[in-house]
GROMACS .gro file of C-alpha atoms in nm:
model
  314
    1MET     CA    1   0.001   0.006  -0.025
    2ALA     CA    2   0.175   0.342  -0.126
    3GLN     CA    3   0.204   0.575   0.173
    4LEU     CA    4   0.008   0.943   0.131
    5VAL     CA    5   0.250   1.165   0.254
    6LYS     CA    6   0.090   1.460   0.137
    7LEU     CA    7  -0.320   1.565   0.085
    8LEU     CA    8  -0.413   1.899  -0.072
    9ASP     CA    9  -0.338   2.161   0.209
   10TYR     CA   10  -0.371   1.937   0.450
   11ILE     CA   11  -0.136   1.932   0.768
   12THR     CA   12   0.080   1.605   0.763
   13ARG     CA   13   0.328   1.451   0.987
   14TYR     CA   14   0.533   1.358   0.687
   15GLU     CA   15   0.663   1.748   0.710
   16THR     CA   16   0.736   1.677   1.057
   17LYS     CA   17   0.951   1.417   1.059
   18ALA     CA   18   1.021   1.334   0.668
   19PHE     CA   19   1.317   1.051   0.731
   20HIS     CA   20   1.070   0.941   1.007
   21TYR     CA   21   0.760   0.828   0.902
   22PRO     CA   22   0.803   0.646   0.607
   23THR     CA   23   1.002   0.359   0.723
   24GLN     CA   24   0.763   0.369   1.095
   25PHE     CA   25   0.520   0.311   0.816
   26ILE     CA   26   0.616   0.018   0.671
   27ARG     CA   27   0.739  -0.188   0.983
   28LEU     CA   28   0.359  -0.108   1.134
   29LYS     CA   29   0.240  -0.199   0.827
   30GLN     CA   30   0.443  -0.538   0.813
   31GLU     CA   31   0.324  -0.604   1.208
   32HIS     CA   32  -0.024  -0.572   1.164
   33TRP     CA   33   0.002  -0.750   0.819
   34GLU     CA   34   0.173  -1.072   0.985
   35GLN     CA   35  -0.109  -1.054   1.341
   36LEU     CA   36  -0.375  -1.067   1.102
   37MET     CA   37  -0.214  -1.380   0.914
   38ARG     CA   38  -0.189  -1.564   1.200
   39GLN     CA   39  -0.575  -1.471   1.330
   40TRP     CA   40  -0.675  -1.556   1.009
   41GLU     CA   41  -0.487  -1.939   0.972
   42GLU     CA   42  -0.597  -2.005   1.313
   43GLU     CA   43  -0.923  -1.973   1.215
   44ASN     CA   44  -0.893  -2.176   0.877
   45GLU     CA   45  -0.686  -2.456   1.089
   46LEU     CA   46  -1.027  -2.449   1.309
   47GLU     CA   47  -1.261  -2.460   1.013
   48LEU     CA   48  -1.029  -2.739   0.832
   49LEU     CA   49  -0.983  -2.966   1.140
   50GLY     CA   50  -1.326  -2.956   1.263
   51GLN     CA   51  -1.227  -2.860   1.595
   52VAL     CA   52  -1.544  -2.638   1.690
   53PRO     CA   53  -1.788  -2.818   1.806
   54TYR     CA   54  -2.144  -2.645   1.802
   55GLU     CA   55  -2.350  -2.578   2.077
   56GLU     CA   56  -2.731  -2.645   2.076
   57GLU     CA   57  -2.973  -2.397   2.003
   58LYS     CA   58  -3.013  -2.047   2.219
   59THR     CA   59  -3.328  -2.047   2.430
   60ALA     CA   60  -3.589  -1.822   2.365
   61SER     CA   61  -3.489  -1.622   2.674
   62GLU     CA   62  -3.179  -1.466   2.522
   63THR     CA   63  -3.251  -1.083   2.323
   64LYS     CA   64  -3.145  -0.986   1.936
   65ALA     CA   65  -2.886  -0.798   2.059
   66GLU     CA   66  -2.723  -1.090   2.304
   67LYS     CA   67  -2.735  -1.285   1.950
   68LYS     CA   68  -2.551  -1.046   1.767
   69GLN     CA   69  -2.247  -1.006   2.031
   70PHE     CA   70  -2.180  -1.351   2.003
   71LEU     CA   71  -1.830  -1.384   2.015
   72TRP     CA   72  -1.574  -1.745   2.045
   73LYS     CA   73  -1.364  -1.795   2.350
   74PHE     CA   74  -1.142  -2.091   2.461
   75PHE     CA   75  -1.146  -2.160   2.839
   76LYS     CA   76  -0.870  -2.359   2.928
   77LYS     CA   77  -0.946  -2.609   3.195
   78LYS     CA   78  -0.624  -2.767   3.312
   79GLU     CA   79  -0.486  -2.930   2.982
   80THR     CA   80  -0.804  -2.958   2.785
   81SER     CA   81  -0.916  -2.635   2.597
   82VAL     CA   82  -1.323  -2.631   2.609
   83LEU     CA   83  -1.543  -2.409   2.380
   84GLU     CA   84  -1.829  -2.268   2.542
   85GLU     CA   85  -1.918  -2.056   2.279
   86ARG     CA   86  -2.056  -2.090   1.880
   87PHE     CA   87  -1.784  -2.048   1.642
   88ILE     CA   88  -1.802  -1.722   1.458
   89ARG     CA   89  -1.603  -1.641   1.150
   90THR     CA   90  -1.461  -1.279   1.171
   91LEU     CA   91  -1.158  -1.292   0.883
   92PRO     CA   92  -1.237  -1.291   0.489
   93THR     CA   93  -1.230  -1.677   0.400
   94THR     CA   94  -0.961  -1.658   0.110
   95LYS     CA   95  -0.611  -1.519   0.111
   96LYS     CA   96  -0.735  -1.251  -0.209
   97GLN     CA   97  -1.012  -1.146  -0.008
   98LEU     CA   98  -0.811  -1.097   0.339
   99ILE     CA   99  -0.598  -0.825   0.142
  100THR     CA  100  -0.857  -0.628   0.057
  101TYR     CA  101  -1.014  -0.633   0.417
  102PHE     CA  102  -0.687  -0.517   0.548
  103LEU     CA  103  -0.591  -0.261   0.279
  104ASN     CA  104  -0.947  -0.134   0.346
  105GLN     CA  105  -0.925  -0.121   0.720
  106LEU     CA  106  -0.573   0.093   0.639
  107MET     CA  107  -0.769   0.342   0.478
  108PRO     CA  108  -0.846   0.548   0.804
  109PHE     CA  109  -0.491   0.498   0.914
  110GLN     CA  110  -0.360   0.678   0.594
  111LEU     CA  111  -0.593   0.996   0.633
  112LYS     CA  112  -0.522   1.051   0.963
  113TRP     CA  113  -0.149   1.062   0.879
  114ALA     CA  114  -0.193   1.218   0.586
  115THR     CA  115  -0.417   1.524   0.754
  116SER     CA  116  -0.280   1.601   1.097
  117THR     CA  117  -0.015   1.570   1.356
  118ILE     CA  118   0.021   1.501   1.711
  119THR     CA  119  -0.060   1.827   1.793
  120HIS     CA  120  -0.267   2.008   1.476
  121THR     CA  121  -0.518   1.889   1.263
  122SER     CA  122  -0.718   1.972   0.956
  123PHE     CA  123  -1.053   2.012   0.863
  124THR     CA  124  -1.068   1.745   0.576
  125ASP     CA  125  -1.347   1.628   0.323
  126LYS     CA  126  -1.464   1.280   0.467
  127ASN     CA  127  -1.513   1.225   0.095
  128TYR     CA  128  -1.185   1.101   0.018
  129MET     CA  129  -1.207   0.778   0.226
  130TYR     CA  130  -1.339   0.714  -0.097
  131GLU     CA  131  -1.251   0.850  -0.358
  132GLU     CA  132  -1.176   0.571  -0.641
  133LYS     CA  133  -0.853   0.766  -0.810
  134LEU     CA  134  -0.694   0.783  -0.434
  135LYS     CA  135  -0.808   0.440  -0.309
  136THR     CA  136  -0.673   0.276  -0.622
  137LEU     CA  137  -0.306   0.431  -0.640
  138LEU     CA  138  -0.275   0.407  -0.260
  139GLN     CA  139  -0.398  -0.005  -0.273
  140ARG     CA  140  -0.232  -0.131  -0.595
  141LEU     CA  141   0.110   0.039  -0.559
  142PRO     CA  142   0.381  -0.078  -0.300
  143ASP     CA  143   0.466   0.115   0.018
  144ILE     CA  144   0.770   0.217  -0.128
  145TYR     CA  145   0.585   0.442  -0.335
  146LEU     CA  146   0.551   0.826  -0.148
  147ILE     CA  147   0.212   1.030  -0.312
  148MET     CA  148   0.160   1.340  -0.274
  149TYR     CA  149  -0.191   1.378  -0.399
  150TYR     CA  150  -0.276   1.741  -0.584
  151PRO     CA  151  -0.051   1.916  -0.310
  152ILE     CA  152  -0.100   2.264  -0.279
  153PHE     CA  153   0.239   2.479  -0.339
  154TYR     CA  154   0.347   2.793  -0.254
  155VAL     CA  155   0.509   2.963  -0.466
  156LYS     CA  156   0.597   3.337  -0.495
  157ASN     CA  157   0.364   3.432  -0.249
  158ALA     CA  158   0.040   3.243  -0.436
  159PRO     CA  159  -0.056   2.900  -0.427
  160PHE     CA  160   0.008   2.694  -0.703
  161GLU     CA  161  -0.247   2.359  -0.720
  162SER     CA  162  -0.043   2.079  -0.896
  163GLU     CA  163  -0.115   1.747  -1.043
  164ILE     CA  164  -0.058   1.417  -0.833
  165ILE     CA  165   0.312   1.349  -0.781
  166ILE     CA  166   0.463   0.977  -0.725
  167ILE     CA  167   0.774   0.993  -0.545
  168SER     CA  168   0.990   0.689  -0.604
  169PRO     CA  169   1.380   0.540  -0.506
  170ILE     CA  170   1.437   0.612  -0.894
  171GLY     CA  171   1.253   0.881  -0.997
  172ILE     CA  172   0.949   1.107  -0.936
  173GLU     CA  173   0.606   1.074  -1.230
  174ILE     CA  174   0.418   1.377  -1.200
  175LEU     CA  175   0.055   1.271  -1.292
  176THR     CA  176  -0.247   1.376  -1.477
  177ILE     CA  177  -0.574   1.132  -1.441
  178VAL     CA  178  -0.814   1.217  -1.708
  179ASP     CA  179  -1.203   1.207  -1.646
  180ALA     CA  180  -1.382   1.053  -1.979
  181PRO     CA  181  -1.644   0.856  -2.073
  182HIS     CA  182  -1.588   0.466  -2.035
  183ASN     CA  183  -1.380   0.365  -2.367
  184ALA     CA  184  -1.408   0.701  -2.493
  185ARG     CA  185  -1.110   0.803  -2.761
  186ILE     CA  186  -0.876   1.057  -2.681
  187VAL     CA  187  -0.787   1.237  -3.006
  188MET     CA  188  -0.444   1.460  -2.952
  189THR     CA  189  -0.488   1.774  -3.226
  190GLY     CA  190  -0.134   1.926  -3.168
  191GLU     CA  191  -0.320   2.219  -3.035
  192ARG     CA  192  -0.444   2.327  -2.672
  193VAL     CA  193  -0.771   2.116  -2.653
  194TRP     CA  194  -0.818   1.725  -2.731
  195LYS     CA  195  -1.113   1.590  -2.879
  196VAL     CA  196  -1.272   1.320  -2.633
  197GLU     CA  197  -1.492   1.095  -2.936
  198THR     CA  198  -1.790   0.880  -2.765
  199GLU     CA  199  -2.052   0.672  -3.022
  200GLU     CA  200  -2.322   0.949  -2.910
  201LYS     CA  201  -2.103   1.271  -2.944
  202THR     CA  202  -1.769   1.487  -2.929
  203THR     CA  203  -1.670   1.720  -2.654
  204THR     CA  204  -1.314   1.828  -2.547
  205LEU     CA  205  -1.038   1.861  -2.281
  206ILE     CA  206  -0.776   2.132  -2.251
  207ASP     CA  207  -0.433   1.932  -2.324
  208PRO     CA  208  -0.308   1.787  -2.008
  209THR     CA  209   0.004   1.774  -2.079
  210ILE     CA  210   0.005   2.218  -2.007
  211ALA     CA  211  -0.077   2.134  -1.616
  212LEU     CA  212   0.201   1.837  -1.611
  213LYS     CA  213   0.444   2.048  -1.753
  214ARG     CA  214   0.372   2.380  -1.495
  215THR     CA  215   0.372   2.131  -1.250
  216GLU     CA  216   0.723   1.958  -1.344
  217HIS     CA  217   0.852   2.354  -1.347
  218VAL     CA  218   0.772   2.395  -0.990
  219VAL     CA  219   0.883   2.075  -0.907
  220ARG     CA  220   1.222   2.124  -1.049
  221SER     CA  221   1.302   2.490  -0.964
  222ILE     CA  222   1.202   2.354  -0.551
  223LEU     CA  223   1.463   2.018  -0.623
  224ASN     CA  224   1.686   2.233  -0.725
  225LYS     CA  225   1.706   2.469  -0.500
  226TYR     CA  226   1.790   2.242  -0.251
  227GLY     CA  227   2.021   2.023  -0.478
  228VAL     CA  228   1.805   1.720  -0.544
  229ASP     CA  229   1.903   1.542  -0.821
  230ILE     CA  230   1.660   1.262  -0.945
  231PRO     CA  231   1.497   1.186  -1.253
  232ILE     CA  232   1.098   1.330  -1.338
  233GLN     CA  233   0.879   1.151  -1.545
  234LYS     CA  234   0.543   1.299  -1.681
  235THR     CA  235   0.272   1.061  -1.738
  236VAL     CA  236  -0.138   1.089  -1.860
  237MET     CA  237  -0.384   0.825  -1.779
  238ALA     CA  238  -0.689   0.747  -1.881
  239GLU     CA  239  -0.745   0.379  -1.745
  240SER     CA  240  -1.096   0.361  -1.948
  241ASN     CA  241  -1.045   0.492  -2.277
  242TYR     CA  242  -0.773   0.524  -2.567
  243PHE     CA  243  -0.512   0.741  -2.693
  244LEU     CA  244  -0.511   0.844  -3.047
  245TYR     CA  245  -0.255   1.057  -3.219
  246ASP     CA  246   0.011   1.140  -3.495
  247THR     CA  247   0.251   1.180  -3.286
  248ALA     CA  248   0.296   1.141  -2.897
  249PRO     CA  249   0.367   1.415  -2.649
  250TYR     CA  250   0.678   1.532  -2.604
  251GLN     CA  251   0.902   1.364  -2.337
  252THR     CA  252   0.514   1.252  -2.172
  253LYS     CA  253   0.386   0.897  -2.129
  254LEU     CA  254   0.029   0.813  -2.234
  255VAL     CA  255  -0.114   0.537  -1.999
  256GLY     CA  256  -0.466   0.420  -2.174
  257LYS     CA  257  -0.675   0.123  -2.118
  258ASN     CA  258  -0.471  -0.107  -2.321
  259GLU     CA  259  -0.101   0.065  -2.097
  260TYR     CA  260  -0.289   0.041  -1.755
  261GLU     CA  261  -0.186  -0.292  -1.627
  262ASP     CA  262   0.112  -0.256  -1.773
  263TRP     CA  263   0.214   0.078  -1.570
  264MET     CA  264   0.023  -0.110  -1.242
  265ASP     CA  265   0.306  -0.422  -1.325
  266GLU     CA  266   0.557  -0.234  -1.336
  267LYS     CA  267   0.540  -0.027  -1.033
  268LYS     CA  268   0.509  -0.378  -0.862
  269ALA     CA  269   0.797  -0.517  -1.049
  270LEU     CA  270   1.015  -0.281  -0.830
  271HIS     CA  271   1.221  -0.358  -0.525
  272SER     CA  272   1.386  -0.151  -0.332
  273PRO     CA  273   1.365   0.004  -0.011
  274LEU     CA  274   1.321   0.374   0.000
  275LYS     CA  275   1.606   0.548  -0.051
  276ASN     CA  276   1.790   0.919   0.085
  277VAL     CA  277   1.726   1.089  -0.279
  278GLN     CA  278   1.356   0.990  -0.222
  279LEU     CA  279   1.331   1.131   0.125
  280LYS     CA  280   1.555   1.462   0.030
  281ALA     CA  281   1.331   1.498  -0.262
  282MET     CA  282   0.960   1.456  -0.023
  283GLU     CA  283   1.139   1.675   0.218
  284ALA     CA  284   1.210   1.938   0.020
  285LEU     CA  285   0.852   1.937  -0.166
  286LEU     CA  286   0.687   1.925   0.168
  287ARG     CA  287   0.867   2.240   0.281
  288HIS     CA  288   0.694   2.441   0.005
  289CYS     CA  289   0.340   2.317   0.040
  290GLN     CA  290   0.138   2.518   0.164
  291THR     CA  291  -0.021   2.378   0.495
  292THR     CA  292  -0.432   2.507   0.659
  293ALA     CA  293  -0.444   2.359   1.026
  294VAL     CA  294  -0.545   2.439   1.359
  295ARG     CA  295  -0.419   2.335   1.726
  296ARG     CA  296  -0.585   2.024   1.840
  297PRO     CA  297  -0.747   2.090   2.170
  298GLU     CA  298  -0.593   2.004   2.481
  299TRP     CA  299  -0.819   1.718   2.587
  300GLU     CA  300  -0.791   1.556   2.241
  301LYS     CA  301  -0.481   1.335   2.257
  302ASP     CA  302  -0.313   1.181   2.016
  303ASP     CA  303  -0.057   0.940   1.901
  304ASP     CA  304   0.151   0.750   1.632
  305GLU     CA  305  -0.038   0.409   1.720
  306PHE     CA  306  -0.154   0.207   1.384
  307LYS     CA  307  -0.506   0.122   1.428
  308THR     CA  308  -0.743   0.035   1.136
  309VAL     CA  309  -1.105   0.050   1.183
  310ALA     CA  310  -1.130  -0.258   1.360
  311ASP     CA  311  -0.905  -0.111   1.642
  312GLU     CA  312  -1.156   0.200   1.638
  313GLU     CA  313  -1.405  -0.002   1.751
  314ALA     CA  314  -1.276  -0.221   1.983
   0.00000   0.00000   0.00000
């Protein structure tokens, strides 16, 4: 799961300790995944070996509320474990489903770190919890990728709304995602507007490479200021569409429906630890981001604990 290091102009823990939180996230995520795997394997073993006797039906005197709160427990009596409550599976049955479950549980934690510190917090739009573009990038890319999701830079005394920035151990990718109807054809005209063609109609969109170039200029100027030398790639993505062109945009990668899975596979194939130059690049960019936040009330405690949805509800 990629790390969300900046979301718009919300305060983020990564800007307070740029070299600490990325490694801490990877460690905590791995620890909790191993813990979840152990619990999942125990549940599978209990079902597979048929070690779970089912008790008789509950009496009519039990309330519906009590039935909803049924959980299984083992009570040890000398050397024999006796199951006194009916076993109810709490985790998915397949490993693939378990991975999805785990990643979904991590989203609130990701957003917490990307929108608050121990002493300050930002007023956030809760809809980001369910935004598909953000969720897909976070859940499908490995945790060595650091994502700045439409960060707002403060350049020459004015805010600048940038495109998505993905910082990997080997480079920076500036990404713009085109929002077009499913299976539409995106035709590059060589002018400031591109055409979007469907069976019903043809519409236009502003050439997305313009925004990419502006973001690239800002990113390069910041990195140069701090002497950070790292490659920069520009990408236009349209997951469910097709790009049509005579000449591809200069120094810009096009990722359409036919290239999308290859793009994802390429990212997943990168096996590398976090690199010093990568963290320096992130730190430099975060220094020039706009941040809007307020101090937490004294009675509102917070920490860096790794908590999932299940932990919060417990």
